[in-house]
XYZ file of C-alpha atoms in Angstrom:
488
model
C 50.734 49.851 -16.867
C 46.970 48.963 -16.454
C 45.954 52.554 -17.529
C 48.075 52.216 -20.717
C 46.402 48.947 -21.541
C 43.066 50.447 -21.100
C 43.851 53.384 -23.441
C 45.166 50.934 -26.110
C 41.927 48.942 -25.914
C 39.941 52.143 -26.253
C 41.972 53.202 -29.280
C 41.384 49.762 -30.860
C 37.656 49.847 -30.265
C 37.486 53.232 -31.966
C 35.606 54.946 -29.083
C 38.621 57.373 -28.661
C 40.713 59.046 -31.268
C 44.518 59.158 -31.283
C 44.542 62.456 -29.464
C 42.435 60.962 -26.637
C 39.198 62.616 -27.635
C 35.915 60.704 -27.797
C 34.931 60.147 -31.474
C 32.087 62.235 -32.868
C 29.449 59.453 -32.754
C 30.213 58.583 -29.090
C 30.304 62.211 -28.237
C 26.864 62.660 -29.745
C 25.260 59.761 -27.862
C 26.869 60.848 -24.690
C 25.315 64.367 -25.207
C 21.878 62.840 -25.809
C 22.233 60.820 -22.594
C 23.125 63.929 -20.708
C 20.081 65.896 -21.969
C 17.704 66.742 -19.064
C 14.878 65.086 -20.962
C 16.687 61.808 -20.617
C 17.087 62.010 -16.882
C 14.701 59.171 -16.222
C 15.189 57.335 -19.534
C 16.787 54.051 -20.430
C 18.892 54.300 -23.641
C 20.503 51.585 -25.586
C 22.837 52.325 -28.427
C 25.330 50.363 -30.497
C 27.132 51.258 -33.795
C 29.642 48.990 -35.625
C 31.710 49.308 -38.753
C 30.497 46.152 -40.705
C 33.754 45.879 -42.711
C 36.242 45.919 -39.794
C 34.062 44.997 -36.876
C 35.194 48.194 -35.085
C 32.863 49.320 -32.301
C 32.233 52.928 -33.280
C 30.141 53.934 -30.234
C 28.060 52.187 -27.647
C 25.787 52.885 -24.513
C 24.042 50.239 -22.563
C 24.387 48.098 -25.595
C 23.582 44.808 -23.728
C 20.524 46.241 -21.758
C 17.270 44.648 -22.881
C 14.664 47.339 -23.684
C 11.270 47.639 -25.190
C 11.946 47.957 -28.947
C 8.542 48.750 -30.425
C 8.315 48.316 -34.151
C 11.939 47.585 -34.845
C 10.946 44.141 -33.535
C 9.768 43.622 -37.062
C 13.342 43.317 -38.247
C 13.793 40.004 -36.442
C 10.510 38.695 -37.895
C 11.342 39.700 -41.523
C 14.998 38.729 -41.535
C 14.110 35.376 -40.312
C 11.456 34.976 -42.948
C 13.836 36.031 -45.765
C 16.495 33.552 -44.496
C 14.125 30.532 -43.957
C 11.484 31.025 -46.758
C 13.233 33.007 -49.443
C 12.185 36.267 -51.102
C 10.046 34.667 -53.696
C 8.041 32.495 -51.346
C 4.213 32.691 -51.799
C 1.695 31.485 -49.222
C -1.050 29.288 -50.666
C -4.747 29.229 -50.012
C -6.768 26.152 -51.200
C -10.300 25.701 -52.318
C -11.423 22.131 -51.689
C -14.542 20.062 -51.465
C -15.525 16.782 -49.796
C -18.356 15.543 -52.000
C -19.458 14.589 -55.526
C -20.529 16.755 -58.346
C -23.492 15.237 -60.243
C -24.313 15.628 -63.940
C -26.379 18.739 -63.110
C -23.465 20.553 -61.570
C -24.747 20.108 -58.012
C -22.006 19.441 -55.424
C -23.362 17.082 -52.819
C -20.899 18.116 -50.061
C -19.185 21.131 -48.771
C -16.698 23.733 -50.122
C -13.647 24.418 -47.826
C -11.496 27.557 -47.955
C -8.219 26.215 -46.484
C -6.095 29.180 -45.429
C -2.341 29.153 -44.541
C -2.133 32.680 -43.189
C -1.766 34.751 -46.285
C -2.468 38.385 -45.240
C -2.760 39.881 -48.726
C -6.383 38.917 -49.959
C -8.267 42.086 -50.634
C -5.480 44.142 -48.877
C -5.408 47.817 -49.514
C -1.633 47.515 -49.895
C -2.037 45.383 -52.974
C -5.500 46.340 -54.327
C -6.820 49.497 -55.891
C -9.567 51.197 -53.929
C -12.835 49.813 -55.002
C -11.398 46.519 -56.229
C -11.003 44.755 -52.962
C -13.646 42.073 -53.832
C -12.140 41.273 -57.234
C -10.270 38.207 -55.989
C -13.455 36.683 -54.859
C -14.967 36.830 -58.302
C -11.798 34.925 -59.504
C -12.402 32.362 -56.909
C -16.041 31.998 -57.998
C -14.824 31.567 -61.552
C -12.663 28.588 -60.334
C -15.786 26.931 -58.757
C -17.702 27.318 -61.972
C -14.775 26.008 -64.061
C -14.765 22.865 -61.872
C -18.284 22.301 -63.032
C -20.152 23.332 -59.786
C -23.344 25.232 -60.280
C -24.964 24.622 -56.877
C -23.578 23.610 -53.500
C -25.777 21.183 -51.477
C -23.841 21.817 -48.381
C -21.836 24.519 -46.499
C -18.976 26.892 -47.442
C -16.566 26.122 -44.518
C -13.884 28.601 -43.845
C -10.806 26.805 -42.364
C -8.172 28.999 -40.801
C -7.006 26.321 -38.269
C -3.387 26.443 -39.703
C -3.124 29.227 -36.995
C -4.306 28.746 -33.522
C -7.362 30.628 -32.427
C -5.571 32.936 -30.068
C -6.848 36.162 -31.586
C -3.816 38.230 -30.667
C -0.388 37.529 -29.158
C 0.039 37.747 -25.479
C 1.045 40.965 -24.024
C -1.129 43.168 -26.247
C -3.051 45.957 -24.640
C -6.916 45.988 -24.477
C -6.784 49.522 -25.832
C -5.088 48.224 -29.053
C -7.106 45.148 -30.123
C -10.229 46.900 -31.414
C -8.184 49.356 -33.630
C -6.959 48.529 -37.102
C -3.260 48.388 -35.965
C -4.304 45.808 -33.323
C -5.931 43.475 -35.887
C -4.850 39.951 -34.955
C -3.407 37.290 -37.428
C -5.705 34.481 -38.681
C -5.341 31.491 -40.867
C -7.651 33.227 -43.201
C -7.242 37.069 -43.567
C -9.310 39.369 -45.650
C -9.196 43.171 -46.187
C -6.435 43.635 -43.824
C -8.783 42.333 -41.130
C -10.062 45.847 -41.000
C -13.405 47.619 -40.999
C -14.155 51.313 -41.670
C -16.540 53.076 -39.312
C -18.050 56.197 -40.970
C -18.973 59.056 -38.579
C -20.700 62.419 -38.982
C -19.657 64.946 -36.379
C -21.322 67.978 -34.832
C -20.842 71.741 -35.321
C -19.249 72.487 -31.910
C -17.148 70.807 -29.360
C -18.947 68.413 -27.087
C -21.635 67.468 -29.694
C -22.513 63.887 -30.130
C -21.536 62.061 -33.372
C -23.442 59.677 -35.557
C -22.039 56.290 -36.608
C -23.921 55.990 -39.925
C -22.136 53.151 -41.767
C -19.798 50.265 -41.140
C -17.895 48.924 -44.139
C -17.823 46.112 -45.022
C -21.049 44.859 -43.500
C -20.318 42.182 -40.939
C -23.438 40.328 -39.563
C -24.256 40.951 -35.959
C -21.348 43.365 -35.341
C -22.444 46.144 -33.108
C -20.721 49.300 -31.934
C -21.824 51.472 -29.004
C -20.804 55.014 -30.076
C -19.475 57.289 -27.329
C -17.365 59.526 -29.585
C -17.712 63.264 -29.165
C -17.089 66.222 -31.493
C -14.000 68.251 -30.753
C -11.872 71.207 -31.830
C -8.866 68.971 -32.075
C -7.842 67.882 -35.563
C -7.385 64.307 -36.610
C -8.575 61.001 -35.243
C -8.479 60.893 -31.567
C -10.990 57.973 -31.151
C -10.307 54.484 -29.956
C -12.149 51.240 -30.709
C -12.562 48.701 -27.868
C -13.385 45.011 -28.389
C -11.476 41.708 -28.095
C -10.979 38.894 -30.627
C -14.322 37.073 -31.689
C -16.350 39.721 -29.775
C -19.195 41.295 -31.838
C -20.063 43.752 -29.084
C -17.750 46.746 -29.265
C -17.588 50.424 -28.339
C -15.812 53.506 -29.621
C -14.704 56.395 -27.421
C -12.773 59.628 -27.878
C -13.144 62.622 -30.136
C -13.287 63.510 -33.895
C -12.944 66.956 -35.543
C -16.190 69.005 -35.867
C -18.199 69.479 -39.106
C -17.228 66.234 -40.712
C -19.810 64.520 -42.916
C -17.916 61.299 -43.461
C -14.977 60.748 -41.113
C -13.458 57.260 -41.386
C -12.239 55.393 -38.283
C -10.440 52.108 -38.862
C -11.164 49.194 -36.556
C -10.283 45.445 -36.543
C -12.517 42.578 -37.858
C -13.245 40.384 -34.795
C -13.300 37.104 -36.594
C -11.609 37.122 -39.994
C -12.171 33.457 -40.726
C -15.962 33.957 -40.233
C -16.088 36.993 -42.350
C -14.044 35.375 -45.134
C -16.581 32.517 -45.257
C -19.475 34.984 -45.293
C -17.971 37.183 -48.087
C -17.238 34.173 -50.260
C -20.701 32.672 -49.829
C -22.165 36.083 -50.799
C -19.866 36.284 -53.890
C -20.953 32.742 -54.957
C -24.666 33.482 -54.766
C -24.367 36.984 -56.374
C -22.598 35.139 -59.215
C -25.170 32.492 -59.702
C -23.870 29.626 -57.565
C -26.502 28.747 -55.000
C -25.333 27.563 -51.537
C -27.973 25.617 -49.519
C -26.712 26.497 -46.138
C -25.073 29.346 -44.459
C -21.337 29.439 -44.043
C -19.461 27.738 -41.277
C -15.999 28.041 -39.730
C -13.545 25.471 -38.434
C -13.307 27.241 -35.155
C -17.091 26.923 -34.546
C -17.156 23.282 -35.762
C -14.442 22.387 -33.216
C -13.362 19.326 -35.081
C -10.531 17.268 -33.559
C -7.297 16.755 -35.513
C -8.322 13.159 -36.146
C -11.641 14.311 -37.598
C -9.968 16.920 -39.829
C -7.433 14.343 -40.923
C -10.244 11.981 -41.911
C -11.970 14.298 -44.194
C -11.389 13.311 -47.810
C -10.809 16.643 -49.343
C -10.305 17.107 -53.038
C -8.688 20.089 -54.689
C -10.649 22.668 -56.782
C -7.926 25.142 -57.040
C -4.843 26.465 -55.196
C -4.213 30.187 -55.119
C -0.876 31.857 -54.340
C -0.571 35.208 -52.576
C 1.923 38.048 -53.140
C 5.567 37.210 -53.018
C 7.246 37.365 -49.647
C 9.562 40.224 -50.482
C 6.496 42.421 -51.419
C 4.835 41.586 -48.076
C 8.062 42.392 -46.197
C 8.393 45.696 -48.078
C 5.028 46.787 -46.646
C 6.034 45.573 -43.149
C 9.225 47.475 -43.110
C 8.281 50.559 -45.182
C 4.817 51.111 -43.600
C 5.162 49.139 -40.362
C 2.040 46.923 -40.974
C 1.560 45.002 -37.709
C -0.899 42.484 -39.241
C 1.551 41.357 -41.913
C 4.319 40.995 -39.366
C 2.148 38.851 -37.104
C 0.942 36.698 -39.958
C 4.561 36.098 -40.923
C 5.482 35.172 -37.299
C 2.624 32.733 -37.143
C 3.659 31.279 -40.540
C 7.139 30.795 -39.371
C 5.853 28.998 -36.337
C 3.523 26.775 -38.327
C 6.288 25.863 -40.796
C 8.676 24.900 -37.994
C 6.331 23.347 -35.462
C 3.003 22.533 -37.289
C 0.748 25.146 -35.841
C 0.937 28.894 -36.185
C 0.859 30.966 -33.109
C 2.956 33.643 -31.395
C 4.640 30.955 -29.094
C 5.734 28.860 -31.996
C 6.641 31.685 -34.130
C 8.927 33.405 -31.531
C 10.452 30.001 -30.868
C 11.303 29.628 -34.439
C 12.870 33.164 -34.626
C 14.897 32.515 -31.453
C 16.037 28.975 -32.573
C 17.288 30.417 -35.866
C 19.321 33.273 -34.371
C 20.495 31.450 -31.273
C 22.479 29.235 -33.710
C 24.267 32.342 -35.098
C 24.507 34.962 -32.312
C 24.475 35.191 -28.553
C 20.741 35.715 -27.745
C 20.973 35.897 -23.968
C 18.617 38.494 -22.829
C 16.401 38.376 -25.934
C 12.678 38.159 -25.131
C 10.325 38.198 -28.074
C 6.542 37.934 -27.568
C 5.128 39.077 -30.926
C 6.221 39.680 -34.433
C 5.332 43.380 -34.782
C 6.550 45.063 -31.540
C 3.137 46.085 -30.346
C 3.652 44.053 -27.159
C 5.378 45.968 -24.371
C 6.753 42.625 -22.964
C 9.272 42.389 -25.843
C 12.757 43.086 -24.506
C 15.863 43.148 -26.751
C 19.167 44.840 -26.559
C 20.780 47.158 -29.150
C 23.603 44.493 -29.624
C 21.014 41.843 -30.466
C 19.782 44.074 -33.333
C 23.267 45.059 -34.578
C 24.513 41.501 -34.515
C 21.507 40.448 -36.619
C 22.001 43.360 -39.059
C 25.705 42.451 -39.381
C 24.878 38.899 -40.185
C 22.198 39.887 -42.702
C 24.747 42.042 -44.561
C 26.686 38.915 -45.549
C 23.733 36.919 -46.699
C 22.282 36.259 -50.286
C 18.983 37.745 -49.174
C 20.637 41.080 -48.151
C 19.613 43.096 -51.168
C 16.010 42.138 -50.598
C 16.256 42.881 -46.907
C 17.929 46.219 -47.449
C 15.403 47.235 -50.062
C 12.581 46.505 -47.592
C 13.975 49.186 -45.247
C 12.762 52.772 -45.140
C 15.286 55.335 -46.331
C 15.941 58.851 -45.253
C 14.790 61.352 -47.843
C 13.261 58.658 -50.066
C 10.667 56.193 -48.624
C 8.949 54.729 -45.645
C 8.656 56.006 -42.022
C 12.032 57.801 -41.981
C 11.572 59.489 -45.375
C 11.253 62.963 -43.813
C 14.370 62.658 -41.705
C 17.768 64.362 -42.319
C 16.322 66.393 -45.187
C 19.078 68.969 -44.975
C 21.824 66.930 -43.287
C 24.586 64.539 -43.990
C 22.239 61.553 -43.437
C 20.076 62.423 -46.377
C 19.546 59.265 -48.326
C 22.308 57.569 -46.395
C 20.306 55.841 -43.704
C 18.307 52.578 -44.321
C 16.322 51.479 -41.399
C 13.219 50.743 -39.508
C 11.587 53.093 -36.867
C 9.638 52.156 -33.912
C 7.352 54.208 -31.583
C 4.700 53.772 -28.874
C 3.931 55.671 -25.688
C 7.323 56.609 -24.167
C 9.264 54.410 -26.574
C 11.247 55.480 -29.652
C 13.659 53.362 -31.635
C 15.613 53.076 -34.836
C 17.754 50.315 -36.290
C 19.512 49.750 -39.635
C 22.360 50.861 -41.755
C 24.311 54.051 -42.424
C 26.466 54.548 -45.535
C 28.910 57.294 -44.291
C 30.509 59.975 -46.598
C 33.923 58.436 -45.851
C 32.837 55.083 -47.215
C 32.036 53.199 -44.036
C 29.062 50.912 -43.686
C 27.687 51.130 -40.163
C 25.109 48.922 -38.553
C 23.315 50.659 -35.707
C 20.502 50.491 -33.229
C 19.146 53.087 -30.859
C 16.295 52.575 -28.424
C 14.766 55.113 -25.940
C 12.404 54.067 -23.115
C 10.628 56.354 -20.704
C 11.934 59.808 -21.929
C 10.517 63.080 -20.514
C 9.826 64.859 -23.738
C 7.666 64.331 -26.883
C 8.377 61.584 -29.359
C 9.066 64.276 -32.019
C 11.845 65.748 -29.820
C 13.453 62.349 -29.640
C 13.223 61.948 -33.380
C 15.023 65.242 -33.845
C 17.860 63.902 -31.495
C 18.115 60.907 -33.656
C 18.267 63.009 -36.835
C 21.301 64.613 -35.377
C 22.845 61.201 -34.494
C 22.203 60.016 -38.022
C 23.906 63.065 -39.528
C 26.994 62.482 -37.262
C 27.145 58.789 -38.214
C 26.800 59.708 -41.904
C 29.830 62.135 -41.531
C 31.896 59.618 -39.475
């Protein structure tokens, strides 16, 4: 009797077919689990028919695993739901003085940031035009009647905490472009280019001949060597606010100008410096050098007592455009800025603690979030731990919401766009899978939707931790899984 009940339950769940065979998707994930390369791995998989709620296949679906970059799906879905696709983050130009009849401002200019990550971003600006927005800002100063500033330019990014980066990030990531931390004022993707010339043979030293843009007092100790290996195998080391950094690793030989991307140590400070330069280059003299709110260390009461007057309020790119870049290109900085922004909107100050609390609060009201551990917005932290079911429950919910079209359009697509564009080129999954990929050392993950050839819409998530093969081999396994789901 009990055996019969179990079989009926399995038939209802869809894991077994009427003839007692495991369905094709379950068979595929079982085969992946049995692969010798997965002997020491932890795998989480869950796939559900959205229309019927049928569990198509599952494996350790409730086990919390390190998700890598698919963590961005929780950040971006929450942002869509709570802010709206058309939301634009503001940045204010303010002053605290009086403008006399000669156009002299007796007081200070404030750049009040609210965490917009798009100013001068390479994702929204043509190469060579990164500084154009600063000229527009200078024009707004002139239009206000200011010809000279008898005071400071004060960069105020205090809407976000001065934590630099979220907890759990590795020291090896922070100095590199993908480890650039979020700030209340962000500029140029918080990124610098290090220009190297390499030697003629392996083992030769390299020359760091230029840093772009120029950041005062920023110094790098160059320990990079020439190698026969192709590509960028260098790493930049340096924590938030630290101007003393070093670069190690290798670069290919016979390169005259090889660009390595690093992080800006103090975006708030550099924003103030860049705007002060733009003012002076365009005829507006500034009496003193720039300052930052972090260095001034004003108390909240002192900041609240400032009688600031608006010069102009600028609005950044629409939220859906930012999220498109996050989910298509996996831009860590944008994801962390959104997480901080969610925290600030909910709790008053932007930081990873408040941001993750805002995300967890939103989803706990809708799904069972037991075992959900979120420590950053991008997935760069290895201390994140989320189950495949957490992701699928969120994906199912999003498919019923007004923001779903924007959310789905932000995802990469096999054969078409983003980080999964090259997958399933000759298979059933070609252009049928919309999702986000994630990868870091010994971690590979995918989450999203499959539109099967039989008309089913499937929400799925698969995560691998600690496999014994290359990430490329895991990617091929997932391609096979995508093709099977697309044929289901």
